[in-house]
XYZ file of N, CA and C in Angstrom:
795
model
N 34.204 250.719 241.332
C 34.678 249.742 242.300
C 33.564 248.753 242.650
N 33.955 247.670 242.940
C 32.808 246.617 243.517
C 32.036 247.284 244.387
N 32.235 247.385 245.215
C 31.735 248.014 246.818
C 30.686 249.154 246.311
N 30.933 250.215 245.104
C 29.693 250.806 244.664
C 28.585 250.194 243.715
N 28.578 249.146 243.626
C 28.212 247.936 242.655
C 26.921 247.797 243.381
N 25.708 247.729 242.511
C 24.670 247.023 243.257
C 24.360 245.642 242.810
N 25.071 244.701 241.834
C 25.085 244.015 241.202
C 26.773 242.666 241.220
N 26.369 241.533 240.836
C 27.653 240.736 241.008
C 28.416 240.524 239.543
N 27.899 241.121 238.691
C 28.877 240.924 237.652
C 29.592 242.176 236.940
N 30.304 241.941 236.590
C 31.437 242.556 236.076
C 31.777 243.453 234.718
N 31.668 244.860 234.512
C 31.310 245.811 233.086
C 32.503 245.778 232.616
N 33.401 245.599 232.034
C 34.649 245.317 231.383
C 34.987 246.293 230.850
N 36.013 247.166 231.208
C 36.561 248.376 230.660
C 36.859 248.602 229.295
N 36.680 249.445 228.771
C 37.359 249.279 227.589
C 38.821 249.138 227.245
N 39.297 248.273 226.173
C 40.543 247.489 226.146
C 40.872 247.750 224.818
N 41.871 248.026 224.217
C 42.671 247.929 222.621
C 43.330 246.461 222.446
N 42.919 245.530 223.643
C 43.998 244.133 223.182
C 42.982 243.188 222.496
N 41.897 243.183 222.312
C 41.099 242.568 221.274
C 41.622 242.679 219.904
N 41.222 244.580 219.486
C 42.098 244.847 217.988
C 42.949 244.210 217.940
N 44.192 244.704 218.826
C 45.210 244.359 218.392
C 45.774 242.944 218.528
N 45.278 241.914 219.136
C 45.220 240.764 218.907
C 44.542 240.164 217.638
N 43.588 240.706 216.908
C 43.076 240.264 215.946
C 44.383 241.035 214.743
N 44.691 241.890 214.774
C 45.799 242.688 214.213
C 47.157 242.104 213.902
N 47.458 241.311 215.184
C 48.956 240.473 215.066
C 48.110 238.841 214.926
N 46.996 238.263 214.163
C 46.549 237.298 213.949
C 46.557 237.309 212.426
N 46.008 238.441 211.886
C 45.670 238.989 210.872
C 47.428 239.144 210.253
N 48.165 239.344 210.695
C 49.149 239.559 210.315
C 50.331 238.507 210.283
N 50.297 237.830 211.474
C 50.551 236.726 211.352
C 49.961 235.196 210.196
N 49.102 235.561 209.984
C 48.395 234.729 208.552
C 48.677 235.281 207.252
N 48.706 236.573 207.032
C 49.355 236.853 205.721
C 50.794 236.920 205.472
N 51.826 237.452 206.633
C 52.990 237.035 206.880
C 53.309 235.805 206.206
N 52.739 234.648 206.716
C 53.076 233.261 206.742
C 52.767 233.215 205.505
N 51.748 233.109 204.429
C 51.305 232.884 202.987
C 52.597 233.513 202.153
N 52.975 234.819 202.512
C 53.680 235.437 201.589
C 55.237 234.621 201.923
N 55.086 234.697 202.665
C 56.740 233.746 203.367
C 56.633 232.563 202.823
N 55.684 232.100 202.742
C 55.980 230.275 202.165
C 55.846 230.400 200.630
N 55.565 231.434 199.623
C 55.440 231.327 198.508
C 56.636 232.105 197.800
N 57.704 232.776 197.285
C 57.740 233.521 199.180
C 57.369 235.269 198.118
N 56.722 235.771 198.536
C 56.754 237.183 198.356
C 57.931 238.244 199.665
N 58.086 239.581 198.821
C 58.854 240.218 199.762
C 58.008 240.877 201.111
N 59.024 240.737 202.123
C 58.324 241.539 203.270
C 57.581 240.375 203.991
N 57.280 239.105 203.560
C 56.577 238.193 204.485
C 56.707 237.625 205.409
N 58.432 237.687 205.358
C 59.414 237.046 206.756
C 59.282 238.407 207.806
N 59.051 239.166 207.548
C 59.164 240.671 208.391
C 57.839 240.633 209.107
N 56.728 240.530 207.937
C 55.193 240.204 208.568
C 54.778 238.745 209.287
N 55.873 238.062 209.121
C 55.365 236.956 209.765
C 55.947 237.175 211.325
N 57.149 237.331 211.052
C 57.569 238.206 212.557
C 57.220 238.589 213.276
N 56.482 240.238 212.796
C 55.711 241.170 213.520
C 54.296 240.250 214.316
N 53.811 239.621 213.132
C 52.473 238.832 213.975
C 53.061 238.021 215.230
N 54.056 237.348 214.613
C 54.431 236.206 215.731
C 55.264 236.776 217.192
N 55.358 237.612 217.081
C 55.533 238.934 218.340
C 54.667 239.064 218.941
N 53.912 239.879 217.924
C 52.487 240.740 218.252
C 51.377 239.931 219.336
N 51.429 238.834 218.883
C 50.401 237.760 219.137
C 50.830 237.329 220.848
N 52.228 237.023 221.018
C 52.434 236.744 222.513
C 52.058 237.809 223.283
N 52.728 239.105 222.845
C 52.817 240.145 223.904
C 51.341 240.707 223.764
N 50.272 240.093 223.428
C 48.256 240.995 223.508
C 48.321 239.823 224.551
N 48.671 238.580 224.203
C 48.181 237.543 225.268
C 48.840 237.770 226.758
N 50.119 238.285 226.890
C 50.318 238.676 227.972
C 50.036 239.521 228.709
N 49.497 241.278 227.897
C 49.136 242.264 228.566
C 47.626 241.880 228.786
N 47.155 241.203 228.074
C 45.475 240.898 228.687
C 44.691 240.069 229.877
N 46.164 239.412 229.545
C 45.912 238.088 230.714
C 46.560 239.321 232.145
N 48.119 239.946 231.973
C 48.075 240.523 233.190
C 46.669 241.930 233.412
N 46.117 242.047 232.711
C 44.569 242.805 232.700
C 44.016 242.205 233.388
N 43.086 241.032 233.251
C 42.629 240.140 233.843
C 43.244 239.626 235.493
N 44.155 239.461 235.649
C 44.705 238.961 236.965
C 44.750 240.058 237.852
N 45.003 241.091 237.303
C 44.400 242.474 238.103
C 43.558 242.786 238.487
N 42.267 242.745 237.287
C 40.925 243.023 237.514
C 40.301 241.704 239.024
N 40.874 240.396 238.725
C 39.918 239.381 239.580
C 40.951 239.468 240.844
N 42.280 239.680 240.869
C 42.891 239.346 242.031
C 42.842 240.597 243.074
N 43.219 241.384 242.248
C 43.502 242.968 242.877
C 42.408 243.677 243.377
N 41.851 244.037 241.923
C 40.296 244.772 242.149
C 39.267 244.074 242.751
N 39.373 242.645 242.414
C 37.973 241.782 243.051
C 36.601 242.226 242.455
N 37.097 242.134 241.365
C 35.801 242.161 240.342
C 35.525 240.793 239.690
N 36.195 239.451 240.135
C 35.446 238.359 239.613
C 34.824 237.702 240.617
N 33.641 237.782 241.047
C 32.596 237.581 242.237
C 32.484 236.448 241.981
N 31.166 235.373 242.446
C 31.590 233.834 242.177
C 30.535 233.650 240.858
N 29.464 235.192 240.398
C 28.532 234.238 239.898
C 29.535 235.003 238.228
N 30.615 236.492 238.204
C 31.459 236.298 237.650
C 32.374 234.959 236.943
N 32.720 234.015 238.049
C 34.072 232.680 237.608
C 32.698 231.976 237.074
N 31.781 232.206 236.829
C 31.274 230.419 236.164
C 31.207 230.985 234.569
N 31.400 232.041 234.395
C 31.558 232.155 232.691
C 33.166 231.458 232.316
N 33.737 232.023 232.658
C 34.931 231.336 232.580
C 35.596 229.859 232.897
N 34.359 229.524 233.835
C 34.793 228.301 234.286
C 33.948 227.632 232.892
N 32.304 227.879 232.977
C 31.638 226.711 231.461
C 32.100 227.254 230.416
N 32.732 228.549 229.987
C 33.417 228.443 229.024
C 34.514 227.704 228.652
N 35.336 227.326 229.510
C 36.329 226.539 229.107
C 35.980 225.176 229.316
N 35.172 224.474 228.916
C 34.738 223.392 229.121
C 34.293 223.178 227.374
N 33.758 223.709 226.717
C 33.761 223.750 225.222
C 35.244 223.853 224.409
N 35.929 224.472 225.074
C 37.646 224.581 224.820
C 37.674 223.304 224.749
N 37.891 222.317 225.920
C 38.365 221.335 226.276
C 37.587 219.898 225.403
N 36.441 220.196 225.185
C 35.348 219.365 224.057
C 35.909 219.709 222.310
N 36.360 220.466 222.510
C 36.961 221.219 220.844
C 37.958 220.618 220.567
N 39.054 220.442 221.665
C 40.401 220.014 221.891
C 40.129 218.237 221.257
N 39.179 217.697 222.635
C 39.231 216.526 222.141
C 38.758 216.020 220.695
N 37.358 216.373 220.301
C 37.337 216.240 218.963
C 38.322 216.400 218.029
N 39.262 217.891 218.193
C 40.028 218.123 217.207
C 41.440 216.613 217.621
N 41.545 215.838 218.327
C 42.463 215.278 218.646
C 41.864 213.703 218.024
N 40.849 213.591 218.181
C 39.282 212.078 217.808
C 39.549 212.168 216.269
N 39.871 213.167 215.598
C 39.845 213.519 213.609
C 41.142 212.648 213.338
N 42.083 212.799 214.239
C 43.714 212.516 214.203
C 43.605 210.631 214.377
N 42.891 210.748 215.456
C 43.048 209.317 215.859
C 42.248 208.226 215.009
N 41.615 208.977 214.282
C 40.655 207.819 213.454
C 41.380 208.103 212.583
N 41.839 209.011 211.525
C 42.827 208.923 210.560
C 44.076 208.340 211.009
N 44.298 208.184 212.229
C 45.812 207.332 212.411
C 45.138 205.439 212.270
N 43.930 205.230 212.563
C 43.687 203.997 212.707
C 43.170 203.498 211.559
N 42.854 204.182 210.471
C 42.150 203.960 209.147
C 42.624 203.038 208.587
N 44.054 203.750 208.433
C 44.884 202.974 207.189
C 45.335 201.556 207.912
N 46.137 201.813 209.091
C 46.439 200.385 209.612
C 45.451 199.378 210.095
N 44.307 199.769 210.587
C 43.052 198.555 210.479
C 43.016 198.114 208.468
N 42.883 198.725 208.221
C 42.617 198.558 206.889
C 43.087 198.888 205.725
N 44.325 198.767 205.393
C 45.287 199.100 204.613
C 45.010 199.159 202.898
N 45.249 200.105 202.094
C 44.394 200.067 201.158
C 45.610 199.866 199.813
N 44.780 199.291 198.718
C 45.383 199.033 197.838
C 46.886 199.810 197.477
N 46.093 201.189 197.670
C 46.683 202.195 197.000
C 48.300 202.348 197.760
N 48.487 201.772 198.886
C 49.773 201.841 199.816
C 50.473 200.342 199.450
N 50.062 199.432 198.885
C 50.357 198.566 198.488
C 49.625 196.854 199.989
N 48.996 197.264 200.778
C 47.786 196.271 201.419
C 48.497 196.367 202.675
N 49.709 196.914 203.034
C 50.638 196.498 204.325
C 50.724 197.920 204.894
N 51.007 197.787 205.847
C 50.936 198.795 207.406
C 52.102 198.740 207.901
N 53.156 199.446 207.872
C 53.442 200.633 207.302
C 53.469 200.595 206.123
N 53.131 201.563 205.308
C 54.035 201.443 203.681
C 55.201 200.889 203.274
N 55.628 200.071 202.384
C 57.067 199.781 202.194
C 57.712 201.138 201.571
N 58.882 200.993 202.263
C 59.752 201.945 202.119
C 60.118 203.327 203.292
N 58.658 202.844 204.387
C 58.812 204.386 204.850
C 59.547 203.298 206.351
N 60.345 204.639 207.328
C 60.492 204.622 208.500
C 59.733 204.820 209.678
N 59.853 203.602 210.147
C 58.852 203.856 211.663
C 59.907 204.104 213.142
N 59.097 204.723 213.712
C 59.823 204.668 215.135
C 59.577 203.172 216.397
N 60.488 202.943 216.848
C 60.613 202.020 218.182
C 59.567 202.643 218.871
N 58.392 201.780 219.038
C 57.411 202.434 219.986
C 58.000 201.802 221.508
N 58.680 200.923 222.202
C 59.805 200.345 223.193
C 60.863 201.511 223.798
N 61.307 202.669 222.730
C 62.049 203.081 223.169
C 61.388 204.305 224.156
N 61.637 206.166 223.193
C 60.961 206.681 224.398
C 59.438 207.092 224.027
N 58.845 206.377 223.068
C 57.067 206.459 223.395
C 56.732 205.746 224.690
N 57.615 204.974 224.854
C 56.933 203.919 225.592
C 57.257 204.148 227.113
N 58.751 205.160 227.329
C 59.644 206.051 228.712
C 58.512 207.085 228.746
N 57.871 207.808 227.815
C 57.492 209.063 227.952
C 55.852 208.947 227.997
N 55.152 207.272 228.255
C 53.713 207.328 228.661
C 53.576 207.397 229.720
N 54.425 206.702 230.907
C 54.095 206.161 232.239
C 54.412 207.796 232.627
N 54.583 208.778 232.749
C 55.054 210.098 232.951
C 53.762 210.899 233.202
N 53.079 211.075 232.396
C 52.057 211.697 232.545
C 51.049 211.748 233.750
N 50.451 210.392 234.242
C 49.393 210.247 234.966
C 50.058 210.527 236.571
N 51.329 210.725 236.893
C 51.855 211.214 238.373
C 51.847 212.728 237.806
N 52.378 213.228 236.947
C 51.866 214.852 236.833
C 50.409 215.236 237.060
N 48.873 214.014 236.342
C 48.209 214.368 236.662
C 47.789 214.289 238.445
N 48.395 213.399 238.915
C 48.066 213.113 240.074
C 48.701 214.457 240.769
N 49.848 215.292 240.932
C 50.333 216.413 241.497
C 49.425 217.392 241.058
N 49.055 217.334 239.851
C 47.650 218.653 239.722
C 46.789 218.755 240.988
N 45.891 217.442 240.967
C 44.936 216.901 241.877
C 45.698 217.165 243.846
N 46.624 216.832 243.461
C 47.288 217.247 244.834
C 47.517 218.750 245.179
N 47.552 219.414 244.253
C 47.401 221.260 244.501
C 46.267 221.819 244.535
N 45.181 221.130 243.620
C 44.160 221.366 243.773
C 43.475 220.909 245.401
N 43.584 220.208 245.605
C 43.147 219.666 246.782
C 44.240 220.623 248.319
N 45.132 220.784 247.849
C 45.871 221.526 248.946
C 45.029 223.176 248.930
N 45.006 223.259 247.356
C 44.392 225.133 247.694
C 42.836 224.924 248.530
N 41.952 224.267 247.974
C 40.752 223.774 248.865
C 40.980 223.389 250.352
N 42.018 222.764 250.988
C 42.312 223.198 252.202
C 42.979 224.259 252.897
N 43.376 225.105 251.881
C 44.080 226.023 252.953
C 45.486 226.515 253.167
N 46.103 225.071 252.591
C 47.788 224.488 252.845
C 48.218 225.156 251.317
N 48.925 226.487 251.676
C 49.499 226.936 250.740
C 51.186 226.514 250.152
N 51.105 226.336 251.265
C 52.411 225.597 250.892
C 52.538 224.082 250.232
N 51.642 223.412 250.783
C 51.657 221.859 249.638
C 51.090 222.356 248.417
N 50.613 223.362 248.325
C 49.950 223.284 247.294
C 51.254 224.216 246.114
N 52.405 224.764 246.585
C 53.635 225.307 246.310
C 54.536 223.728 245.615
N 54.318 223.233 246.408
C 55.370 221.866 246.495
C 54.423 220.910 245.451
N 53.364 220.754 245.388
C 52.252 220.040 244.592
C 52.729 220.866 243.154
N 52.312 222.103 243.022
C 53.143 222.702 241.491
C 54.551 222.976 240.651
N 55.318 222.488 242.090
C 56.969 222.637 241.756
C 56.698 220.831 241.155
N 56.207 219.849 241.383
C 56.073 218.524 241.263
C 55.561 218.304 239.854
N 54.683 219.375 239.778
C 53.974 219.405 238.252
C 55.012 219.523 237.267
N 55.343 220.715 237.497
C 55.778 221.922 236.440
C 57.230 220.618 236.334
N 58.046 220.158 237.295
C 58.593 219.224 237.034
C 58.763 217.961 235.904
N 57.620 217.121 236.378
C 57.352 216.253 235.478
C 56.925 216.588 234.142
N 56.297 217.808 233.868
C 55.996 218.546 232.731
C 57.192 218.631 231.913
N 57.825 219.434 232.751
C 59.040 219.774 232.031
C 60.029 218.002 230.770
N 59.795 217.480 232.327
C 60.391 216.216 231.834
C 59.634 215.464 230.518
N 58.143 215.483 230.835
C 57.629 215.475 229.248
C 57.392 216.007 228.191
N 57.628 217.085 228.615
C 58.569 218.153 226.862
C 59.449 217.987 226.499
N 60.529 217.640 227.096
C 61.378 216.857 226.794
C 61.935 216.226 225.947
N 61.029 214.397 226.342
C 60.688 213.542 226.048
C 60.358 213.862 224.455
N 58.947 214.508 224.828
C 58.889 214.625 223.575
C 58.830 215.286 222.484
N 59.944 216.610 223.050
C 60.873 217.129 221.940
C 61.666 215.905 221.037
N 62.225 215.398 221.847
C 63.348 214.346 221.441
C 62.872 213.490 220.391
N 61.152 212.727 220.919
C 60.725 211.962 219.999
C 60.156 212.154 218.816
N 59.630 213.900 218.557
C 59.301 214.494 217.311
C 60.479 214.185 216.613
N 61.123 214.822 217.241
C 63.150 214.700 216.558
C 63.149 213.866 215.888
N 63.154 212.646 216.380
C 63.632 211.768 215.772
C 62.771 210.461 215.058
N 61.697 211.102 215.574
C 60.601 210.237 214.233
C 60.889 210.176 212.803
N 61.296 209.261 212.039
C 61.696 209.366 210.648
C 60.701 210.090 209.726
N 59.325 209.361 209.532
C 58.453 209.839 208.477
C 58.310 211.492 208.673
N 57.873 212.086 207.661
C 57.739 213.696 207.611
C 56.435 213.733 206.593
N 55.541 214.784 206.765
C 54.541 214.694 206.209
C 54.459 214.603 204.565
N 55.385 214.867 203.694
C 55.557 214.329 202.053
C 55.437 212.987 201.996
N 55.657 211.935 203.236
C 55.982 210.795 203.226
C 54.399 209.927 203.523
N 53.268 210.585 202.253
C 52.324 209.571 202.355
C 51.531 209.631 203.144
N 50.419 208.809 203.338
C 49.492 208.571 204.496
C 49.767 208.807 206.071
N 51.111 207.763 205.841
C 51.888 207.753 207.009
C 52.241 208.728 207.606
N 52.954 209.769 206.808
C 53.813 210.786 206.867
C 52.838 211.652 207.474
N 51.232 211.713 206.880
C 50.293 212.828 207.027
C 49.526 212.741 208.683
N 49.704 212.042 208.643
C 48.759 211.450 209.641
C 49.882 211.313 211.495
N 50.687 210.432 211.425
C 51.592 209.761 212.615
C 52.328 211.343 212.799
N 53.420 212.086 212.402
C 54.149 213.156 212.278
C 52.613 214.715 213.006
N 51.735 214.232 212.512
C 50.669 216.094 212.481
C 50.411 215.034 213.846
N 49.789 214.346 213.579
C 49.321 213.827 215.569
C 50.592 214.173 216.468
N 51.440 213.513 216.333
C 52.610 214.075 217.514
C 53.103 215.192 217.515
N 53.034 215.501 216.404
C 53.419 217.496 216.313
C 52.585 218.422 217.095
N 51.046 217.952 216.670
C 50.414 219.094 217.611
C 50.262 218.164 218.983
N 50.025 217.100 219.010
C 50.175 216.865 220.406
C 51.672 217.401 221.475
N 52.655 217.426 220.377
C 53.819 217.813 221.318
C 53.223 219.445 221.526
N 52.970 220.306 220.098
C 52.584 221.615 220.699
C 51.478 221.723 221.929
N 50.361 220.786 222.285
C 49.655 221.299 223.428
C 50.973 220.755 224.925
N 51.397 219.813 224.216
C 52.332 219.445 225.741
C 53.272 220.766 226.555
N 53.494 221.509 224.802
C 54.223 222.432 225.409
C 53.104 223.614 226.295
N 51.805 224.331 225.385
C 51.183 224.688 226.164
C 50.953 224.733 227.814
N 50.398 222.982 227.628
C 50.616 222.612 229.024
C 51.650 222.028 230.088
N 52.742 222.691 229.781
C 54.065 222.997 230.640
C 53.835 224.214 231.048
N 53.457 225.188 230.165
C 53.562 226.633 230.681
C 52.762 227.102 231.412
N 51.847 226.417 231.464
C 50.428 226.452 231.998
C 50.712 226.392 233.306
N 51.175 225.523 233.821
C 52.149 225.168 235.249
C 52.828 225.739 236.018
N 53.036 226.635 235.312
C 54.721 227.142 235.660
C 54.029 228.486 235.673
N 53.245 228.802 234.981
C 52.240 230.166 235.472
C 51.202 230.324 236.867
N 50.743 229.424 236.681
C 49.746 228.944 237.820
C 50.908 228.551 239.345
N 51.691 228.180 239.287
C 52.633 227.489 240.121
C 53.318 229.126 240.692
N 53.390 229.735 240.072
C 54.353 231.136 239.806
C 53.117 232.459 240.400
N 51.666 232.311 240.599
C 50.843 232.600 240.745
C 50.331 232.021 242.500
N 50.600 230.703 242.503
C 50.409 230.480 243.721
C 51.528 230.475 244.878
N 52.409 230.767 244.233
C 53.970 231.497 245.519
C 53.558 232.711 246.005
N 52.969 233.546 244.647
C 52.807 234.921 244.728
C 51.498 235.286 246.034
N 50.650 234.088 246.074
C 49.142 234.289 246.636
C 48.121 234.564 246.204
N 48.218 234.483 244.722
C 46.945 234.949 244.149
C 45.755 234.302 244.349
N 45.812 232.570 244.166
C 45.369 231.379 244.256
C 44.740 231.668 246.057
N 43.428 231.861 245.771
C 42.698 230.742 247.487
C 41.582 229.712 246.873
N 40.931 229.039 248.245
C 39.977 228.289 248.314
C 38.776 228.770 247.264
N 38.406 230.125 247.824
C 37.031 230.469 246.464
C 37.537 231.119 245.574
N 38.979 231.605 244.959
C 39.108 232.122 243.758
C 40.688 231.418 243.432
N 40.418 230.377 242.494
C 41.517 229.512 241.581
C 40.596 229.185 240.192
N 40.014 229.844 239.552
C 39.658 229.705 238.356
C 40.386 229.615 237.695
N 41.019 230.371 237.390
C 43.193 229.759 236.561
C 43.561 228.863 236.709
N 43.428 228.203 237.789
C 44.146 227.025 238.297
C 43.431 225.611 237.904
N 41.837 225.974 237.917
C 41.002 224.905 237.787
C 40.981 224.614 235.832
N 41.308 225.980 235.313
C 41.147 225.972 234.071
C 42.615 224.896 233.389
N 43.698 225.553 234.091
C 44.889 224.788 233.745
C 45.013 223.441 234.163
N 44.484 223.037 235.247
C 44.178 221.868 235.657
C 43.596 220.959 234.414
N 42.408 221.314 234.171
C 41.922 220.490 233.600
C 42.235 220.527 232.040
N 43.150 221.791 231.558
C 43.991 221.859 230.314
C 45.037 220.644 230.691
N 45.628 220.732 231.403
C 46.727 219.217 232.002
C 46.316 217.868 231.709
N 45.136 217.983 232.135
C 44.457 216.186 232.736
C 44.154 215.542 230.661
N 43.757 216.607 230.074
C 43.223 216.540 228.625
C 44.535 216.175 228.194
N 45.687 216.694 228.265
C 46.744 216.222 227.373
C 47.400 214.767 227.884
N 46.967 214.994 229.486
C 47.465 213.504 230.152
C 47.224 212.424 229.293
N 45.710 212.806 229.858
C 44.762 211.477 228.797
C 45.153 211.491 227.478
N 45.043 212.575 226.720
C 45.312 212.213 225.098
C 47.016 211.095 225.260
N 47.729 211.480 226.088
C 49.412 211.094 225.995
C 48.788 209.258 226.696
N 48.368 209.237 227.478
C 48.297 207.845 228.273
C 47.769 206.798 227.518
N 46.516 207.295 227.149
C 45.806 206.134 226.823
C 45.452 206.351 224.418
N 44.791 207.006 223.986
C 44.730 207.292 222.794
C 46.196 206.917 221.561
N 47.147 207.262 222.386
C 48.364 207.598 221.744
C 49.252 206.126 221.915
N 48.606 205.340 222.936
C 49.591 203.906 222.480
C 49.369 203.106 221.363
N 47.993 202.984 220.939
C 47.646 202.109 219.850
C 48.332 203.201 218.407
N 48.344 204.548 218.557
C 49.128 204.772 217.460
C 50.494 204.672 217.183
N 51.129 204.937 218.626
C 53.012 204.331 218.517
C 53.124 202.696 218.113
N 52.218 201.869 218.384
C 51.830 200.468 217.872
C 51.492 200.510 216.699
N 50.831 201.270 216.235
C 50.702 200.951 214.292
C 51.213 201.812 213.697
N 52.059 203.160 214.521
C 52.805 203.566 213.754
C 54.383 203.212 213.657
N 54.729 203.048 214.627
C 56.287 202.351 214.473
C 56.079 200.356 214.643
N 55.490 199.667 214.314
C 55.870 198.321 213.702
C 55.263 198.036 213.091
């Protein structure tokens, strides 16, 4: 227990959700190889991983919310691993998002022989960047602003705005998954389809996958602070998801118009 502790950090019990997270990872990757080529049994193993893999992330994480909420074993000099650790997350994220955006701007600054000198390719389909790229930018930066408003409510005290601040989130979130479910949908090009195809389609794909991330992210944290877990000196969850939010804001607000501009006209 803390209280027999002569020390502020934290000895970590021993756990089987490491293995077995590396286990339904491990399995989930050979699954998938044998499934796409297709060998037998790979749809079964791709399964099992893609199971496996949610339910380690859930029993570890409810591990964790036990250990810091319940037990009070994450002291404050405990939250700063977790807090500068996820700050390299969030530097990883963007780079891995900076690879996308310079390959989305390559070809249309500078269009190469080999596509025939013009931006888009002839022949391929672009999307109306007017229609909902253009409904589903202004969206983002009032979700980030309701983050900032819960955050700022748990730092005072006001548990309840800070209830109403994450029902506001998880809201507008919702509304931009949505969005841009709809607009993956219905983007014409598909990645066989060339430069174009490789590039415009994998940027909005995984950008729609972190959007979805960060919906859930919300709706956990939001679902967490009804409950009371969330105070003034312990929201490390909250600060982490926070600033998982503000990263996809930004990637959606500002990065992503000049590519709905050279990718749909």
């Amino acid at each position: 227990m803390v209280s027999s502790q002569r020390h502020s950090y934290h000895l970590v019990d021993p756990s089987p959700w490491p293995i077995s997270g590396s286990l339904g990872a491990l399995a989930t990757t050979v699954g998938g190889v044998m499934y796409m080529h297709p060998f037998t049994g790979g749809s079964t193993l791709l399964s099992l991983g893609s199971i496996f893999i949610p339910y380690t992330m859930f029993v570890r994480w409810r591990d964790v919310i036990r250990e810091s909420t319940l037990e009070g074993h994450h002291t404050k000099v405990v939250q700063l691993g977790p807090r500068y650790g996820f700050i390299p997350s969030i530097v990883s994220e963007v780079m891995f998002f900076f690879a996308f955006f310079r390959a989305s701007f390559h070809s249309p600054l500078a269009p190469a022989v080999e596509i025939g000198g013009i931006w888009p390719p002839k022949g391929i389909g672009v999307s109306n960047p007017w229609e909902i790229p253009f409904l589903n930018t202004p969206i983002p930066p009032p979700s980030g602003a309701a983050v900032t408003w819960a955050h700022h409510a748990i730092l005072a005290g006001k548990e309840q705005q800070a209830v109403y601040a994450s029902v506001a989130t998880v809201s507008l979130a919702l509304v931009s998954t949505g969005f841009q479910g709809m607009e993956y949908y219905q983007a014409p090009p598909t990645v066989p389809d060339g430069i174009h195809g490789s590039t415009f389609p994998s940027a909005t794909g995984f950008h729609g996958f972190h959007v979805i991330i960060g919906t859930i992210s919300p709706i956990i944290r939001g679902i967490r602070q009804y409950l009371g877990h969330l105070t003034k000196k312990h929201h490390v969850g909250f600060e982490a998801a926070a600033w998982y939010r503000h990263s996809v804001d930004v990637v959606r607000s500002f990065p992503f118009v000049p590519i709905y501009w050279w990718g749909g006209l």
